[in-house]
PDB file of C-alpha atoms in Angstrom:
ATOM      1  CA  UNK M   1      88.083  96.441 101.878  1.00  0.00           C
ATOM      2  CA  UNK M   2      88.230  95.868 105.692  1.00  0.00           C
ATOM      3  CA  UNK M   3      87.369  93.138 107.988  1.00  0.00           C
ATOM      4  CA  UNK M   4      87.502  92.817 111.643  1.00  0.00           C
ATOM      5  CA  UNK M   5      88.237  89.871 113.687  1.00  0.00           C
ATOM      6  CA  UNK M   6      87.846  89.037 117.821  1.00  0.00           C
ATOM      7  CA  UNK M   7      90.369  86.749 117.657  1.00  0.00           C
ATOM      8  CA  UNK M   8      94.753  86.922 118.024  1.00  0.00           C
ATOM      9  CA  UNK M   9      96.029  85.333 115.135  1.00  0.00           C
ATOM     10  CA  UNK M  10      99.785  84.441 114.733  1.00  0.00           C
ATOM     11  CA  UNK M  11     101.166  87.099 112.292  1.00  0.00           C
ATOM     12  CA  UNK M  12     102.349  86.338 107.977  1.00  0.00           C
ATOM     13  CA  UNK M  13     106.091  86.171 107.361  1.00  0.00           C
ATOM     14  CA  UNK M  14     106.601  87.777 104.428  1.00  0.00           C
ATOM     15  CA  UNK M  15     110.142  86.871 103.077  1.00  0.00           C
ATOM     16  CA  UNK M  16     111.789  89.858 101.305  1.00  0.00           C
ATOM     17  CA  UNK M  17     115.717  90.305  99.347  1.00  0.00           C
ATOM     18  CA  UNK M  18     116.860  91.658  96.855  1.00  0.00           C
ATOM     19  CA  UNK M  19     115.389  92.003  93.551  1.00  0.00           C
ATOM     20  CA  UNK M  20     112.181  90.158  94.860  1.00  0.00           C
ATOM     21  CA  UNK M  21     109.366  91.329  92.693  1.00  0.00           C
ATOM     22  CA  UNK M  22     107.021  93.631  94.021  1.00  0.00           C
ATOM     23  CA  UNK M  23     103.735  92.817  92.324  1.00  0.00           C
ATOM     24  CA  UNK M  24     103.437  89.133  93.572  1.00  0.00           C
ATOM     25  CA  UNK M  25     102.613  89.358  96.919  1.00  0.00           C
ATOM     26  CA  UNK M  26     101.059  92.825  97.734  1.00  0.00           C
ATOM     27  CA  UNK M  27      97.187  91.589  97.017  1.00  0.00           C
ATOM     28  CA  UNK M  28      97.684  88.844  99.459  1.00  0.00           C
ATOM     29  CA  UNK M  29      99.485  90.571 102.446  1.00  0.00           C
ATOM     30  CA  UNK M  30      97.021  93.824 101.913  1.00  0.00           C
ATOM     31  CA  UNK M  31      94.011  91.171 102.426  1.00  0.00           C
ATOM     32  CA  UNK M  32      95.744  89.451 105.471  1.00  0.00           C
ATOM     33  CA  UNK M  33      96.578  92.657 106.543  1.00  0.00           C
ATOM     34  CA  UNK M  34      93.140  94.104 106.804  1.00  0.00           C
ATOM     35  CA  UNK M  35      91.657  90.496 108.042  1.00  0.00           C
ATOM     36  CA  UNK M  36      93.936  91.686 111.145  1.00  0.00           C
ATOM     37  CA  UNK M  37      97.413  89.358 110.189  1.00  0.00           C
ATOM     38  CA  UNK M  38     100.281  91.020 111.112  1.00  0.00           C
ATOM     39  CA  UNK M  39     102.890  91.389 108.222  1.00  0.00           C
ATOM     40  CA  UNK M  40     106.155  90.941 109.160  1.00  0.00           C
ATOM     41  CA  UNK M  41     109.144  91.235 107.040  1.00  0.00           C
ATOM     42  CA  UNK M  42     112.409  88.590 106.785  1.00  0.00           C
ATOM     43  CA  UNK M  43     115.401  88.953 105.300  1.00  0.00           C
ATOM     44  CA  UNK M  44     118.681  87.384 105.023  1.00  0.00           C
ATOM     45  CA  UNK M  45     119.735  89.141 107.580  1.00  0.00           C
ATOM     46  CA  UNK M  46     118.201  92.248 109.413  1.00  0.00           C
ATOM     47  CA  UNK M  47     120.224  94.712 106.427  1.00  0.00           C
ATOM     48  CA  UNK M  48     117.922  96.450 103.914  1.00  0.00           C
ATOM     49  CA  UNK M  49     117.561  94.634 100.971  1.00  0.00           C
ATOM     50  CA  UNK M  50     116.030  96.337  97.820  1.00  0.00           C
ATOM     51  CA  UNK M  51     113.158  95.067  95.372  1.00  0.00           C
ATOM     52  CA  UNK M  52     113.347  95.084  91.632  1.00  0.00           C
ATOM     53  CA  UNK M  53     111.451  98.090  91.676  1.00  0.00           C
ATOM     54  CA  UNK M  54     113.687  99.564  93.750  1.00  0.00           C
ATOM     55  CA  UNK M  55     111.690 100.004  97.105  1.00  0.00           C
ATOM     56  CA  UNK M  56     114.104  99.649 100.534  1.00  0.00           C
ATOM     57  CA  UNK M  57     112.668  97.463 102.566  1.00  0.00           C
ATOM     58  CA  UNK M  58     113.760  97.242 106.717  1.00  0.00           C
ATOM     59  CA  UNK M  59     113.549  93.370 107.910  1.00  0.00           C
ATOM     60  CA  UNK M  60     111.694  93.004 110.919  1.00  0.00           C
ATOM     61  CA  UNK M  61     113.889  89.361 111.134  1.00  0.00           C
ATOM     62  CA  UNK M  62     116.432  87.701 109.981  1.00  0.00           C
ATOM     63  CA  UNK M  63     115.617  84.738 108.204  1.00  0.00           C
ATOM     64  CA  UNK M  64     118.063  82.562 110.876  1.00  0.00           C
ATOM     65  CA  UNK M  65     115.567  83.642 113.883  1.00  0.00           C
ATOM     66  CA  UNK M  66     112.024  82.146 112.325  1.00  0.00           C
ATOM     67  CA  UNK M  67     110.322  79.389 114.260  1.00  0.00           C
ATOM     68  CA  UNK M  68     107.531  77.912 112.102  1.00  0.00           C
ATOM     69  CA  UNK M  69     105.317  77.478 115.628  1.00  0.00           C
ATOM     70  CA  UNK M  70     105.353  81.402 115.588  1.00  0.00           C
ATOM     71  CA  UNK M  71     104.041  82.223 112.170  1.00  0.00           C
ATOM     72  CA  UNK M  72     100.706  81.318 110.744  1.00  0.00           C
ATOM     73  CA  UNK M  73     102.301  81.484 106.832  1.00  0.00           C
ATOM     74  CA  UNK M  74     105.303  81.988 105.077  1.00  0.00           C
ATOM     75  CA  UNK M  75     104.821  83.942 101.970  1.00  0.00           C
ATOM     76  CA  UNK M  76     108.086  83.425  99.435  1.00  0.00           C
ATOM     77  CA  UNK M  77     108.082  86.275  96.855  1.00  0.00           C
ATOM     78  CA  UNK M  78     109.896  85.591  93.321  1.00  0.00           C
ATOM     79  CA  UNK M  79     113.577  87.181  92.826  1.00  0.00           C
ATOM     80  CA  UNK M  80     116.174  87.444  90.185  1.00  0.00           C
ATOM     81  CA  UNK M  81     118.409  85.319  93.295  1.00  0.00           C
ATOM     82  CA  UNK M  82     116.556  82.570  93.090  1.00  0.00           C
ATOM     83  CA  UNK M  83     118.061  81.493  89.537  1.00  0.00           C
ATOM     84  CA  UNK M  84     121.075  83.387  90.474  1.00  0.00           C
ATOM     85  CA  UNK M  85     122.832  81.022  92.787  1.00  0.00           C
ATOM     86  CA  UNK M  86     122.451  80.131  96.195  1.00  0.00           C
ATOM     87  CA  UNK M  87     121.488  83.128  98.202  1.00  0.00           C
ATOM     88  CA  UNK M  88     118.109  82.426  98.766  1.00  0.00           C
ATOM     89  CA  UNK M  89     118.497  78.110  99.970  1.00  0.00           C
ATOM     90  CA  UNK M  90     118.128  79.365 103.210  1.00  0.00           C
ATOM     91  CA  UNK M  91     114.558  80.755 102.672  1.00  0.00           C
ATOM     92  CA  UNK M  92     113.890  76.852 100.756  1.00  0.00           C
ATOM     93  CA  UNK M  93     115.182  75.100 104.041  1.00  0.00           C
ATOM     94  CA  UNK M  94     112.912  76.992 105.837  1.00  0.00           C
ATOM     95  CA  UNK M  95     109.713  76.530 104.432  1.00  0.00           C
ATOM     96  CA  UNK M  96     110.739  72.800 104.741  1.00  0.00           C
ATOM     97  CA  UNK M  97     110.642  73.555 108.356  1.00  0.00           C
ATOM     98  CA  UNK M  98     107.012  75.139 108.258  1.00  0.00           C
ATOM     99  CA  UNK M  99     105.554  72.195 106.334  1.00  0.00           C
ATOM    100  CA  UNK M 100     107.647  69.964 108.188  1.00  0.00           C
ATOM    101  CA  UNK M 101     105.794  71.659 111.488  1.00  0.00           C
ATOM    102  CA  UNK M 102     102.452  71.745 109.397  1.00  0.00           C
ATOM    103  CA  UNK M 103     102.576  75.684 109.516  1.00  0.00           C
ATOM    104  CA  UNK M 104     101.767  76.640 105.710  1.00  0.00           C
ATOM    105  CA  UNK M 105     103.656  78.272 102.912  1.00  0.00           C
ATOM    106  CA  UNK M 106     102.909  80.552  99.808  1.00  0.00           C
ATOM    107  CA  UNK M 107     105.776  80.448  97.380  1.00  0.00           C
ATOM    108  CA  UNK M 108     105.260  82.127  93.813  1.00  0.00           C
ATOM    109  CA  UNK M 109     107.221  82.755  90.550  1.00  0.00           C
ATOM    110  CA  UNK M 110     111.007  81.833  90.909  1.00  0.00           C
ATOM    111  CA  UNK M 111     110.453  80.870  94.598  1.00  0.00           C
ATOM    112  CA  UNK M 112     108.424  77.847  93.629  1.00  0.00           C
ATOM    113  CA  UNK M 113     112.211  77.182  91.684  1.00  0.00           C
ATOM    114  CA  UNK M 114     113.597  77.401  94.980  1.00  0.00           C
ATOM    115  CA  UNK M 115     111.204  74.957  96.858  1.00  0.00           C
ATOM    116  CA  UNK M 116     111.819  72.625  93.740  1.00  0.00           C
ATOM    117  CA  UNK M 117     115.430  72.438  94.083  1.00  0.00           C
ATOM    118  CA  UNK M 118     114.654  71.963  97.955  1.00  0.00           C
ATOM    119  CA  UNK M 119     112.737  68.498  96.933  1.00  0.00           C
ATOM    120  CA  UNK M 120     109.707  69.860  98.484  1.00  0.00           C
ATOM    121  CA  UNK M 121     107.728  69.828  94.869  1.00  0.00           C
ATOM    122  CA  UNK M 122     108.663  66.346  93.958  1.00  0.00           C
ATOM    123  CA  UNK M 123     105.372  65.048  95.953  1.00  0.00           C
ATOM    124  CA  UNK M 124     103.390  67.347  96.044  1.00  0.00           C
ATOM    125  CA  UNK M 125     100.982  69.281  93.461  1.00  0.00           C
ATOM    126  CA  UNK M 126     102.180  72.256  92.158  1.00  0.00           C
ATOM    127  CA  UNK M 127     102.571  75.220  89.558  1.00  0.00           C
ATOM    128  CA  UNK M 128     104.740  77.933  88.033  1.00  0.00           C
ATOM    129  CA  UNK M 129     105.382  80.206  85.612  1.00  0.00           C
ATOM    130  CA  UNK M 130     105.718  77.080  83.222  1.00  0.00           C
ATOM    131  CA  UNK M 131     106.431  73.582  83.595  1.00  0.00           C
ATOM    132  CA  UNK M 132     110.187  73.351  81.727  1.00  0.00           C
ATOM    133  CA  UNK M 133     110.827  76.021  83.971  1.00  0.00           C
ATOM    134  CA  UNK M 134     110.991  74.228  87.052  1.00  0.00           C
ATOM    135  CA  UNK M 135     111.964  70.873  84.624  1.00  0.00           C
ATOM    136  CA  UNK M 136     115.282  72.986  84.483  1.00  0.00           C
ATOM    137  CA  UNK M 137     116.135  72.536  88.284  1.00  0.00           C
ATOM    138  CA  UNK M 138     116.439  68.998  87.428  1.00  0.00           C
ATOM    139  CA  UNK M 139     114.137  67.707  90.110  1.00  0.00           C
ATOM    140  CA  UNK M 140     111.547  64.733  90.234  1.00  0.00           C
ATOM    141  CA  UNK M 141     108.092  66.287  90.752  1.00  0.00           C
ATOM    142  CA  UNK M 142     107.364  66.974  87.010  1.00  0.00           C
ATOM    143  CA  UNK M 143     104.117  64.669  86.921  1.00  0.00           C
ATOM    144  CA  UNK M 144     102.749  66.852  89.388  1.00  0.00           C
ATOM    145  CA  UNK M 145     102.780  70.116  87.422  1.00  0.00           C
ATOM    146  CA  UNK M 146      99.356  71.257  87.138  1.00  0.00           C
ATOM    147  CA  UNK M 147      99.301  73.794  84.734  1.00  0.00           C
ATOM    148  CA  UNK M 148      96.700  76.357  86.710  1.00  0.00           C
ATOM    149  CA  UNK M 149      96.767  80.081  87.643  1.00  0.00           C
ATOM    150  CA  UNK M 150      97.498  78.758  91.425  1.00  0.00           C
ATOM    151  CA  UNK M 151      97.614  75.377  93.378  1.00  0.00           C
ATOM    152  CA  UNK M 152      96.831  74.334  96.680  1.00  0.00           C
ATOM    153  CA  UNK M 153      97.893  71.305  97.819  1.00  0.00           C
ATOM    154  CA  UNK M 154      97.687  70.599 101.365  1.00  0.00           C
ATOM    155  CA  UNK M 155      99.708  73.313 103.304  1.00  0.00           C
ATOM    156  CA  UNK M 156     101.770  74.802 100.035  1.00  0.00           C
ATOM    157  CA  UNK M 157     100.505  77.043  97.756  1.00  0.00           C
ATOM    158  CA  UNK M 158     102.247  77.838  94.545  1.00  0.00           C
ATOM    159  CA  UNK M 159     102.004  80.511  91.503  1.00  0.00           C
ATOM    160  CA  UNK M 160     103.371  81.961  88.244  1.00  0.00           C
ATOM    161  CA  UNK M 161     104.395  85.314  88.207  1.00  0.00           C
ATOM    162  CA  UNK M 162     101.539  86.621  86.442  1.00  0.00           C
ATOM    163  CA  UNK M 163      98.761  85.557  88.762  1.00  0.00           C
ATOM    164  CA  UNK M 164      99.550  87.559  91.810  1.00  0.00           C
ATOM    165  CA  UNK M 165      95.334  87.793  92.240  1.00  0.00           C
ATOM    166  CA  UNK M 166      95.089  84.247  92.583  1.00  0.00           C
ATOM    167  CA  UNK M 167      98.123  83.200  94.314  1.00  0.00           C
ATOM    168  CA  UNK M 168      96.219  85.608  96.953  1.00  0.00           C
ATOM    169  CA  UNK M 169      92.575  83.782  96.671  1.00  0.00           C
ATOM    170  CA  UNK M 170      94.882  80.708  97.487  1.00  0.00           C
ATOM    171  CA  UNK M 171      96.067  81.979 100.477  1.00  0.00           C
ATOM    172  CA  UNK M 172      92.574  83.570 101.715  1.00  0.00           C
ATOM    173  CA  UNK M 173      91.180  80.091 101.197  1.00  0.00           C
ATOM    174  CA  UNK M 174      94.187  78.166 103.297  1.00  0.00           C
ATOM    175  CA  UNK M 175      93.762  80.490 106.134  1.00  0.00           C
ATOM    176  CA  UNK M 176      89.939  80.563 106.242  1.00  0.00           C
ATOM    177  CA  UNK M 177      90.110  84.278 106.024  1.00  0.00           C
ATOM    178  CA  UNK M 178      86.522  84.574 104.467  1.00  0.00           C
ATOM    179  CA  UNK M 179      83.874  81.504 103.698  1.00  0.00           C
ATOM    180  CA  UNK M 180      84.186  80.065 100.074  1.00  0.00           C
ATOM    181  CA  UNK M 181      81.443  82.428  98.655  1.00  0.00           C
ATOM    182  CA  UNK M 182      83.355  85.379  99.805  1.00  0.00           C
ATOM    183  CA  UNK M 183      86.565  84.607  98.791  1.00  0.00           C
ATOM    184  CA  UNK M 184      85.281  83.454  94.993  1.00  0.00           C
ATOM    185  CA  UNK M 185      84.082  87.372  94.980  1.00  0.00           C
ATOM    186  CA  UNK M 186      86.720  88.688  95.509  1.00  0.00           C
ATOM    187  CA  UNK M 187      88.719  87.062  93.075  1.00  0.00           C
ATOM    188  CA  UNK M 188      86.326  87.755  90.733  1.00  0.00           C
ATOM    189  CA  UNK M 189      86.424  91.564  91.336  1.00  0.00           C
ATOM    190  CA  UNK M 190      90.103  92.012  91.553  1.00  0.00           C
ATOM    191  CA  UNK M 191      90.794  89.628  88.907  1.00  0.00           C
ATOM    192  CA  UNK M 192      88.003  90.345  86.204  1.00  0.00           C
ATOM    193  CA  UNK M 193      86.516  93.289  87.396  1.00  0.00           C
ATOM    194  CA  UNK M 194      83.404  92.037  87.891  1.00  0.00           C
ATOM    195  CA  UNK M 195      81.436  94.697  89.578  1.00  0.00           C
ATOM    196  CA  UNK M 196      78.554  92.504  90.349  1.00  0.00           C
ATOM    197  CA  UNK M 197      81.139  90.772  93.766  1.00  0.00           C
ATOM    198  CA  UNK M 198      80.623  94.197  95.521  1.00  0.00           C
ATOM    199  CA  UNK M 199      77.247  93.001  96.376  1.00  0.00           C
ATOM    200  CA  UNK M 200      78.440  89.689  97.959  1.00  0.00           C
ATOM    201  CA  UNK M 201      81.648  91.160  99.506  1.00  0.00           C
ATOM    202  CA  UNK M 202      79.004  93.755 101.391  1.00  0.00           C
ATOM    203  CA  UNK M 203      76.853  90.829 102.797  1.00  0.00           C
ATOM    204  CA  UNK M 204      80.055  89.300 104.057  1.00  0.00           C
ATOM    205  CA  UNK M 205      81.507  92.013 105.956  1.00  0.00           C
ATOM    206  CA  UNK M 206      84.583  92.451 103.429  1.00  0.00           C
ATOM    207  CA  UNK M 207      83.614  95.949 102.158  1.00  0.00           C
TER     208      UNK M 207
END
């Protein structure tokens, strides 16, 4: 799929350490991607870190030099770290900044942990991989669990691990990479397999 835009948009910041899992995230920043986002990578620090499936990944930042006003989203993969200690707070504090700013962010799996333990769940609506899951970081949003494949609630979008399809329609949606009808196709066909979106992803351009 391929779509071409006239317009500069601000490029993703994809956050990426070690042991983050490589299946959350890659249907959303391929999308992006093609919608003409620039990806770009932040780490820790500007070292390689390595996923769980062992790809080496180069930062294009460290995670000390993001402004929220230059980013259009911040995308917060899953990682053993999260529920390993305090590695990854940094990453949390951050995306406080970019909602703070009103710059958006996608967290999924054991990032949405991380925001949770940040406070940034406790008023907000949200999901996970499960709702004692989260209950386990001890902090005060529990009555807005939503148990769904993927939330939206105004500028943060959350996820379980296993719906990396619609943690991306989430994020296509936010953006306004594709109208409503497009977007629903897409799901449909990466998600279900529903051959009958090809004909509505065609009439939209996304093919």
């Amino acid at each position: 799929m391929s779509s071409s835009t006239g317009t500069t948009r601000k490029p993703v910041y994809l956050a990426v350490y070690d042991t983050l899992a490589d299946w959350e995230t890659g249907h959303a920043t391929g999308q992006l991607a093609r919608a003409g986002y620039e990806i770009r990578t932040v780490g820790p620090t500007r070292e390689p870190v390595r996923s769980v499936g062992g790809l080496r990944v180069q930062p294009d930042l460290a995670i000390a030099d993001v402004r929220p006003s230059d980013a259009a989203l911040l995308i917060l993969p899953g990682a053993d770290l999260w529920d390993a200690g305090d590695d990854l707070a940094p990453f949390a504090r951050t995306a406080r900044a970019f909602l703070d700013a009103g710059v958006p962010v996608a967290a999924i799996c054991g990032a949405t942990a991380g925001l949770a333990r940040e406070g940034l769940l406790d008023d907000r609506d949200h999901t996970s991989a499960v709702s004692f899951y989260l209950a386990a970081t001890g902090y005060g949003g529990g009555e807005r669990y939503v148990d769904a494949d993927a939330v939206t609630d105004g500028g943060l979008v959350t996820a379980g691990p296993t719906e990396p399809v619609a943690f991306a329609r989430e994020i296509l949606r936010l953006l306004h990479v594709y109208d409503d009808e497009a977007v629903d196709a897409w799901y449909r066909l990466f998600h279900d397999s529903d051959a009958g979106a090809y004909a509505v992803l065609e009439k939209a351009g996304v093919l």
